[in-house]
Short mmCIF file of C-alpha atoms in Angstrom, two decimals:
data_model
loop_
_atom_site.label_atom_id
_atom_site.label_comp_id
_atom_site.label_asym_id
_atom_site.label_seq_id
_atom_site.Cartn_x
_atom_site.Cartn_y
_atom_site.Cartn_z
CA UNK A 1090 -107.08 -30.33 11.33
CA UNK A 1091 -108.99 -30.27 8.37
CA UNK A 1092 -110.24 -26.45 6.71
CA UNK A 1093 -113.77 -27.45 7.58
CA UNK A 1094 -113.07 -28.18 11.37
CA UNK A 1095 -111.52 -25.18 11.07
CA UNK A 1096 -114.06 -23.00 9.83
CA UNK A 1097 -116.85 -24.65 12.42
CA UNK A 1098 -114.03 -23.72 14.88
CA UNK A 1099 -113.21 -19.98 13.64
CA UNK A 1100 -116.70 -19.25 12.54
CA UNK A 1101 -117.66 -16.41 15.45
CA UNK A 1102 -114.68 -14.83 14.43
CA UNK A 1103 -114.93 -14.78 10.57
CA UNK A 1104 -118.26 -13.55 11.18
CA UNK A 1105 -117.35 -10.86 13.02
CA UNK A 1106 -114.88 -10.02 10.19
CA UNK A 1107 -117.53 -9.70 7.77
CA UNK A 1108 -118.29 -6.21 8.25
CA UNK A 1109 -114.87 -5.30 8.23
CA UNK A 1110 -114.77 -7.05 4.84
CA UNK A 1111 -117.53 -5.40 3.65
CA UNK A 1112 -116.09 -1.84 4.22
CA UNK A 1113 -113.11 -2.98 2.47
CA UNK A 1114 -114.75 -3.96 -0.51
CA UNK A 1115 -116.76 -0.87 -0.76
CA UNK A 1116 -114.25 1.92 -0.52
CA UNK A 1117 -111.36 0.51 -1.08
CA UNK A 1118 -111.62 -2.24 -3.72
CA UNK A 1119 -115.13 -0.95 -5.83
CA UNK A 1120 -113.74 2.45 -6.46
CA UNK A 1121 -110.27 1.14 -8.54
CA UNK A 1122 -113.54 0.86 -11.49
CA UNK A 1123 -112.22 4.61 -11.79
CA UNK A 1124 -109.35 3.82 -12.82
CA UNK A 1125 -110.54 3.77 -16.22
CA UNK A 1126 -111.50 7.24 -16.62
CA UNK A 1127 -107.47 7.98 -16.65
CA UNK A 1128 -107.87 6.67 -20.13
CA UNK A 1129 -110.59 8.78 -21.22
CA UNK A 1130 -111.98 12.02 -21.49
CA UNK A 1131 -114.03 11.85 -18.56
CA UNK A 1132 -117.56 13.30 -19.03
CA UNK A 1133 -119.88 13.02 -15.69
CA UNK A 1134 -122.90 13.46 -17.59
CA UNK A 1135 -122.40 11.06 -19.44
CA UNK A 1136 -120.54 8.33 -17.22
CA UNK A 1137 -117.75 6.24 -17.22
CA UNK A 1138 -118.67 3.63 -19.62
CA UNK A 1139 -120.16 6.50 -22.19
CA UNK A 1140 -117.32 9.00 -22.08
CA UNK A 1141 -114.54 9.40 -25.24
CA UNK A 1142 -112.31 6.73 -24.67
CA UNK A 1143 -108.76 8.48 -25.25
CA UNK A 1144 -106.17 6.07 -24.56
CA UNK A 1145 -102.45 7.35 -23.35
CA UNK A 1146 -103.27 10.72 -24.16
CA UNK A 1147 -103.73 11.84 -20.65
CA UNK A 1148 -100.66 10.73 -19.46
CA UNK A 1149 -98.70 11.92 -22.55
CA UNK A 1150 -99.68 15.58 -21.21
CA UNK A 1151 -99.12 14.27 -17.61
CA UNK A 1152 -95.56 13.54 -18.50
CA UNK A 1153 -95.01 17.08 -20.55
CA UNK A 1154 -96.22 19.24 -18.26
CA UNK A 1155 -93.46 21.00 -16.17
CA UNK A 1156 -96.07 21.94 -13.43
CA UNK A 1157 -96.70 17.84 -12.76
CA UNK A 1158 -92.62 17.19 -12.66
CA UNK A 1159 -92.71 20.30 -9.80
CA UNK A 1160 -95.06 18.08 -8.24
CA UNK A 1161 -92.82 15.20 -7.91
CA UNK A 1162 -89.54 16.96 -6.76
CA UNK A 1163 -91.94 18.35 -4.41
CA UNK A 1164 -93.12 14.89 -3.57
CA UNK A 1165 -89.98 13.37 -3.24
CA UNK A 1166 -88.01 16.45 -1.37
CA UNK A 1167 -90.41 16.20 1.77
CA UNK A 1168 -90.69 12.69 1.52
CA UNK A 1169 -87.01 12.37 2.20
CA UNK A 1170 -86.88 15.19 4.90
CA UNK A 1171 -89.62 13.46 6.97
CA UNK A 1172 -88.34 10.07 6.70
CA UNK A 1173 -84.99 11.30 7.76
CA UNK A 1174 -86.19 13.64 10.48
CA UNK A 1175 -89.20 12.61 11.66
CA UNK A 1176 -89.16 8.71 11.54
CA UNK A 1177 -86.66 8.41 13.95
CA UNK A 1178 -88.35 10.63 16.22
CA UNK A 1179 -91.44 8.17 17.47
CA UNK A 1180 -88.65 5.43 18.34
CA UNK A 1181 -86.55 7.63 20.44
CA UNK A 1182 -88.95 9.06 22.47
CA UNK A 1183 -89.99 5.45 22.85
CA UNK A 1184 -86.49 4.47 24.23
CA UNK A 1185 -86.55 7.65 26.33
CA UNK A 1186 -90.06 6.51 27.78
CA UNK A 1187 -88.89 2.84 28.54
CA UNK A 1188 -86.06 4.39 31.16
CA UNK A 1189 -88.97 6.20 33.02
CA UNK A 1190 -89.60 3.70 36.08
CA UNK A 1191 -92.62 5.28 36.81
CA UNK A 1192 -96.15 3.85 34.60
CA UNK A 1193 -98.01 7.00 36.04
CA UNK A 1194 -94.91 9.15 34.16
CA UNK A 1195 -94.71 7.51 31.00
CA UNK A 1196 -98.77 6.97 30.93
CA UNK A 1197 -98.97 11.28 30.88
CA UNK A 1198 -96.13 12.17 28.64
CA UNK A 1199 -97.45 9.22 26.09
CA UNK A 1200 -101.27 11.09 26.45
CA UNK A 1201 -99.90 14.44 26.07
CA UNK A 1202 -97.72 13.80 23.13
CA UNK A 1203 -100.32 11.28 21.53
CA UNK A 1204 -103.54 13.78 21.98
CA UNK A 1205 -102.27 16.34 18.73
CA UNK A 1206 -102.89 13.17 16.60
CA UNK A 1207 -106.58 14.59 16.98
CA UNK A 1208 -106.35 17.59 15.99
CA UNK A 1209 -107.25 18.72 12.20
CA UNK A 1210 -104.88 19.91 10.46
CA UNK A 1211 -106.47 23.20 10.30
CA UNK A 1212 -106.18 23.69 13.72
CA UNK A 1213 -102.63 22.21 13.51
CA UNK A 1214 -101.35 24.58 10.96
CA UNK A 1215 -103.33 27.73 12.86
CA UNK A 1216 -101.52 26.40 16.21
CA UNK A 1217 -98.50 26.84 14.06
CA UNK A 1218 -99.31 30.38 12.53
CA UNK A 1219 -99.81 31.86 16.36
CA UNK A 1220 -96.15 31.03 17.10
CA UNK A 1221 -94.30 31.52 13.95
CA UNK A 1222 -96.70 33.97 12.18
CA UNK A 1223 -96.27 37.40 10.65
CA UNK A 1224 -97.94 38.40 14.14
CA UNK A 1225 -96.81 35.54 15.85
CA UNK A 1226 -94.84 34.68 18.89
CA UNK A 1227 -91.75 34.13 17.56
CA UNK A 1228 -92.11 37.64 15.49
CA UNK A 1229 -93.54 39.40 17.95
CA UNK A 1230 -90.06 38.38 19.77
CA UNK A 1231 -87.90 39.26 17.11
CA UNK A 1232 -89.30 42.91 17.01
CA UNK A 1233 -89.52 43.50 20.40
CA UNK A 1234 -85.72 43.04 20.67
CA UNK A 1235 -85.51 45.12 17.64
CA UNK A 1236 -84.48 41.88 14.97
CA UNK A 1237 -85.77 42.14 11.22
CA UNK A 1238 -88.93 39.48 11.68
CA UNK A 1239 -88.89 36.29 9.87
CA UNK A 1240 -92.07 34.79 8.90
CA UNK A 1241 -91.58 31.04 8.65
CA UNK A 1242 -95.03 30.48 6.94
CA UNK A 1243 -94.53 32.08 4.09
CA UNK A 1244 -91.05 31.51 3.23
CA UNK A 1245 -90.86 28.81 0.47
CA UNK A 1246 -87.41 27.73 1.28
CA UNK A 1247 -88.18 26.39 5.09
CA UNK A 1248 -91.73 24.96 3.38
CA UNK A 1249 -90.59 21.16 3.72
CA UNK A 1250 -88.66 21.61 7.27
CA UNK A 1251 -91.95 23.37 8.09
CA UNK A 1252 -94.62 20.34 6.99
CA UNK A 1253 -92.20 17.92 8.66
CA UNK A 1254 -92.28 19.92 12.33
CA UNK A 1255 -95.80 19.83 11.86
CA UNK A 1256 -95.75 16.31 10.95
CA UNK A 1257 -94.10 15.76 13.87
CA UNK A 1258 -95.88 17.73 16.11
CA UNK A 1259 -99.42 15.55 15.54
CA UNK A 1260 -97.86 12.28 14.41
CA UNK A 1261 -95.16 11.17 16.84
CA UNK A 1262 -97.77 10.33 19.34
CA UNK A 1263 -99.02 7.53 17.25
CA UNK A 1264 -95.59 6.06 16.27
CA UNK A 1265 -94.41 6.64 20.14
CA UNK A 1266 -97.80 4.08 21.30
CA UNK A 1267 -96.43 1.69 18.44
CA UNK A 1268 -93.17 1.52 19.94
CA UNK A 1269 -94.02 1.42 22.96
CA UNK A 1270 -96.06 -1.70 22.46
CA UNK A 1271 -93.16 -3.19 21.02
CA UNK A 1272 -90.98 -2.32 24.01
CA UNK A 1273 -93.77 -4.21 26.07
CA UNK A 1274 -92.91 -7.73 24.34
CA UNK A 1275 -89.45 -7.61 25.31
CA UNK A 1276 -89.03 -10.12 28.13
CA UNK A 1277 -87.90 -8.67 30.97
CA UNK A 1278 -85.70 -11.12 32.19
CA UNK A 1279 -83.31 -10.52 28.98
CA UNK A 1280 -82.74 -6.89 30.75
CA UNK A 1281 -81.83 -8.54 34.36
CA UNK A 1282 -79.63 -11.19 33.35
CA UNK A 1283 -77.69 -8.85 31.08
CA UNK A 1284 -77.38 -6.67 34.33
CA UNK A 1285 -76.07 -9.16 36.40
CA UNK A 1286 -73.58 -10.26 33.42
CA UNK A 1287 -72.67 -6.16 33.97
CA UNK A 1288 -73.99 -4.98 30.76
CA UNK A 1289 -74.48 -1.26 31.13
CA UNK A 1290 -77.95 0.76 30.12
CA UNK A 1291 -76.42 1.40 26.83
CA UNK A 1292 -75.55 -2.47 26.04
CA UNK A 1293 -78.73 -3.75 27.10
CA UNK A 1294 -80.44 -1.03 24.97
CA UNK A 1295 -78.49 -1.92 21.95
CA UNK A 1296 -78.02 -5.68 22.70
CA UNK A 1297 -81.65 -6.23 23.77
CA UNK A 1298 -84.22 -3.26 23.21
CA UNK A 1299 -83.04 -1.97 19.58
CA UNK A 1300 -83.37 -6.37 18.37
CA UNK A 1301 -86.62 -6.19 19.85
CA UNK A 1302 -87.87 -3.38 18.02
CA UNK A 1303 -86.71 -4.31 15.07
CA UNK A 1304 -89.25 -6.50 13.31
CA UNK A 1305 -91.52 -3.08 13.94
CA UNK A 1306 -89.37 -0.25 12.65
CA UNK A 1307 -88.98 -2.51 9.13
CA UNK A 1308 -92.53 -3.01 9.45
CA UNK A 1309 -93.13 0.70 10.01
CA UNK A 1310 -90.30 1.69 7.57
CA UNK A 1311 -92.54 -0.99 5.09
CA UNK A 1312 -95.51 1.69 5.36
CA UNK A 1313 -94.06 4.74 5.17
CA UNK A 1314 -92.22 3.69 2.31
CA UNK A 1315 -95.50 2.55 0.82
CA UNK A 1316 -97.15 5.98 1.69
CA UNK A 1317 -93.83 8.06 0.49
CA UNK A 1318 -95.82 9.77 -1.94
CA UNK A 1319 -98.70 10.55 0.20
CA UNK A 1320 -97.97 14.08 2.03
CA UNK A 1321 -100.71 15.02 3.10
CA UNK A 1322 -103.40 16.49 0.70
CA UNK A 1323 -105.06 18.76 3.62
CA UNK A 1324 -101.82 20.18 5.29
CA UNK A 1325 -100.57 21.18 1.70
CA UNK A 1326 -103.98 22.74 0.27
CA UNK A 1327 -104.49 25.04 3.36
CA UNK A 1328 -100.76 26.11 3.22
CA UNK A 1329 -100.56 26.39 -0.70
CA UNK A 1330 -101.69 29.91 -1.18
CA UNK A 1331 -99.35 31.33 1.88
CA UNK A 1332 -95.82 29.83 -0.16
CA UNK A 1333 -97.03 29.57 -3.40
CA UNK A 1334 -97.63 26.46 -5.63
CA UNK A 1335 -93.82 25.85 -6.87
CA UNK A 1336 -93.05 25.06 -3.24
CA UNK A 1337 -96.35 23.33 -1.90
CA UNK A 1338 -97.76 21.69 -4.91
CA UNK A 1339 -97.39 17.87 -4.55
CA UNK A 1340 -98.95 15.15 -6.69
CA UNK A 1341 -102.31 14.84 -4.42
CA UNK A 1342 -102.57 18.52 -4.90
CA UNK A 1343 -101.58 18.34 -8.72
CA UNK A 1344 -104.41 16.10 -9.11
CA UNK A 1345 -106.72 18.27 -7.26
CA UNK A 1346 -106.22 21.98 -8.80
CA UNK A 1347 -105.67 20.44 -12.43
CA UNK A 1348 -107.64 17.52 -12.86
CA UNK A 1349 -110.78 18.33 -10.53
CA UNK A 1350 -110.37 21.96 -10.46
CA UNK A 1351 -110.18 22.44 -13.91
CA UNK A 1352 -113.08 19.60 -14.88
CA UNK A 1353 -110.27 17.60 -16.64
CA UNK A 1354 -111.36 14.10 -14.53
CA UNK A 1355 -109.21 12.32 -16.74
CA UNK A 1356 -106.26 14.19 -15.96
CA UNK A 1357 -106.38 13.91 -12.41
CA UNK A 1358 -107.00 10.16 -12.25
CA UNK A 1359 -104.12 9.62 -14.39
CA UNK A 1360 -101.70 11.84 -11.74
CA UNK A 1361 -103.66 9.49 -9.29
CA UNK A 1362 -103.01 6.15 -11.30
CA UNK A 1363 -99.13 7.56 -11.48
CA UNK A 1364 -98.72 7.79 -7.99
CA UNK A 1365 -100.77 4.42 -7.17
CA UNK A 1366 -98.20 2.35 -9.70
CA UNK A 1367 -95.16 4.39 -7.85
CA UNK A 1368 -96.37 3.51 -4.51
CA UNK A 1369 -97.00 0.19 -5.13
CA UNK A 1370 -93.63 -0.37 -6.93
CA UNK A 1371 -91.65 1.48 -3.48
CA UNK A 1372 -94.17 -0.85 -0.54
CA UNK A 1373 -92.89 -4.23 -3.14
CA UNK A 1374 -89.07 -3.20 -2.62
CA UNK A 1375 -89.49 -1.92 0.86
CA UNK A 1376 -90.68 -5.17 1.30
CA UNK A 1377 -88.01 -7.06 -0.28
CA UNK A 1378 -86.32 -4.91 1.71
CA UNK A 1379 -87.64 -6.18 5.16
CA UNK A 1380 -87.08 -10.07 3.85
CA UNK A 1381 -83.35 -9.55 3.09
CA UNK A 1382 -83.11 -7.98 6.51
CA UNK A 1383 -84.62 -11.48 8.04
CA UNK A 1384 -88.14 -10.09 8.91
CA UNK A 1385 -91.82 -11.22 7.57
CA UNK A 1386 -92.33 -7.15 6.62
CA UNK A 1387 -96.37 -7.08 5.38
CA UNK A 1388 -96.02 -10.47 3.73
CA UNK A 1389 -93.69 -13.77 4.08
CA UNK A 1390 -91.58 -15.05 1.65
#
């Protein structure tokens, strides 16, 4: 079949692409033009292609400042605690689902733990601050049975266990409906004639379900990796001021207080243009990654 049969063929479809295409284009590919202004001093007034043109300077102060390597650490340290503690979570509450005979059963535990993916992260983080709050639950608890309170939100050195249970309070709903798709496109029949070979629930789940999954946890594993640096700009900026910025400060937030908030444009986008080339460089080996394991990941070889 030739590419023009092809397109006569496919053409209701591409055009019904086309819008998707278009928002693409618009806010995703249009706005890398900004780019440049991490090479300048950045003057609004003036505009991109009129402001002082400054070179490497920006990132020569991006890469002296103390306050942007605190970012990083910061970065990196939750990165790490919610890829070890909360991507697992999604997939086993997936394989706990998948024993549930009952659809009506696994249909309301997958709506009840998917609705907090809603929720703001305001409202999030004040759901939070009612239970483990200086006048929270959890205090009011403590001092009623006469225990020295602990306020969790405000203790620096529980901040990253503290994003990650929130993380995993509104998030594993939306990993758990992945997984659960991919539990769906397991044929069945694998399950009964492992039975009747007498495979036990525990075989079949490693043998059969975890194989099955697979090609979707690299996959997923693909994107977070990708996204390692990405946070969460919202959860950390309403948080920052409660723990201070040596524990909350992370590179979206950098960027924010000391390129925006200061007027330094230039500054910022070069903290931005950091953690683009970083992300960029962690999604290709993730990738690579996927391919050595045998699976497509976002791209085949």
């Amino acid at each position: 079949m030739t590419w023009r049969s092809r397109l006569r063929r496919d053409k209701t479809l591409l055009l019904m692409t086309l819008p998707a295409i278009a928002l693409v284009i618009v806010f995703n590919y249009l706005p890398m033009f900004g780019v440049i202004t991490s090479f300048e001093f950045y003057d609004p007034l003036v505009g991109v292609l009129h402001s002082q043109f400054i070179g490497l300077d920006n990132f020569r102060q991006l890469f002296g400042d103390p306050l942007f390597w605190t970012a990083v650490e910061n970065t990196l340290a939750i990165s790490a605690v919610q890829l070890i503690l909360y991507f697992p979570v999604p997939i086993v509450l997936a394989l706990l689902l998948n024993t549930v005979i009952s659809n009506k059963v696994r249909a309301f535990v997958s709506a009840v733990v998917y609705l907090p993916h809603f929720f703001s992260w305001v409202l999030v983080v004040s759901i939070f601050l009612q239970m483990l709050g200086g006048a929270g639950l959890l205090n009011t608890f403590l001092i009623h049975h006469h225990i020295t309170p602990w306020n969790v939100m405000t203790d620096p050195g529980t901040f990253k266990l503290l994003v990650t249970s929130q993380a995993v309070w509104k998030e594993a709903g939306w990993g758990l409906i992945v997984f659960l798709a991919a539990l769906a496109a397991i044929d069945p029949t694998l399950y009964e004639a492992a039975a009747a070979d007498g495979a036990g629930r525990w075989r079949r789940m490693w043998h059969i379900t975890l194989p099955g999954m697979k090609g979707v946890i690299i996959l997923m594993l693909v994107l977070r990796l990708g996204n390692a640096l990405t946070v969460g700009f919202e959860q950390m900026l309403i948080q920052r001021d409660a723990v201070g910025h040596e524990a909350a400060d992370v590179l979206d937030t950098f960027a924010f207080y000391y390129g925006i908030g200061t007027n330094n444009y230039g500054y910022g986008a070069a903290a931005g243009l950091f953690k683009s080339v970083i992300s960029l460089l962690l999604i290709y080996g993730a990738n690579r990654l996927a391919h050595a394991f045998g699976e497509d990941g976002l791209y085949r070889k």
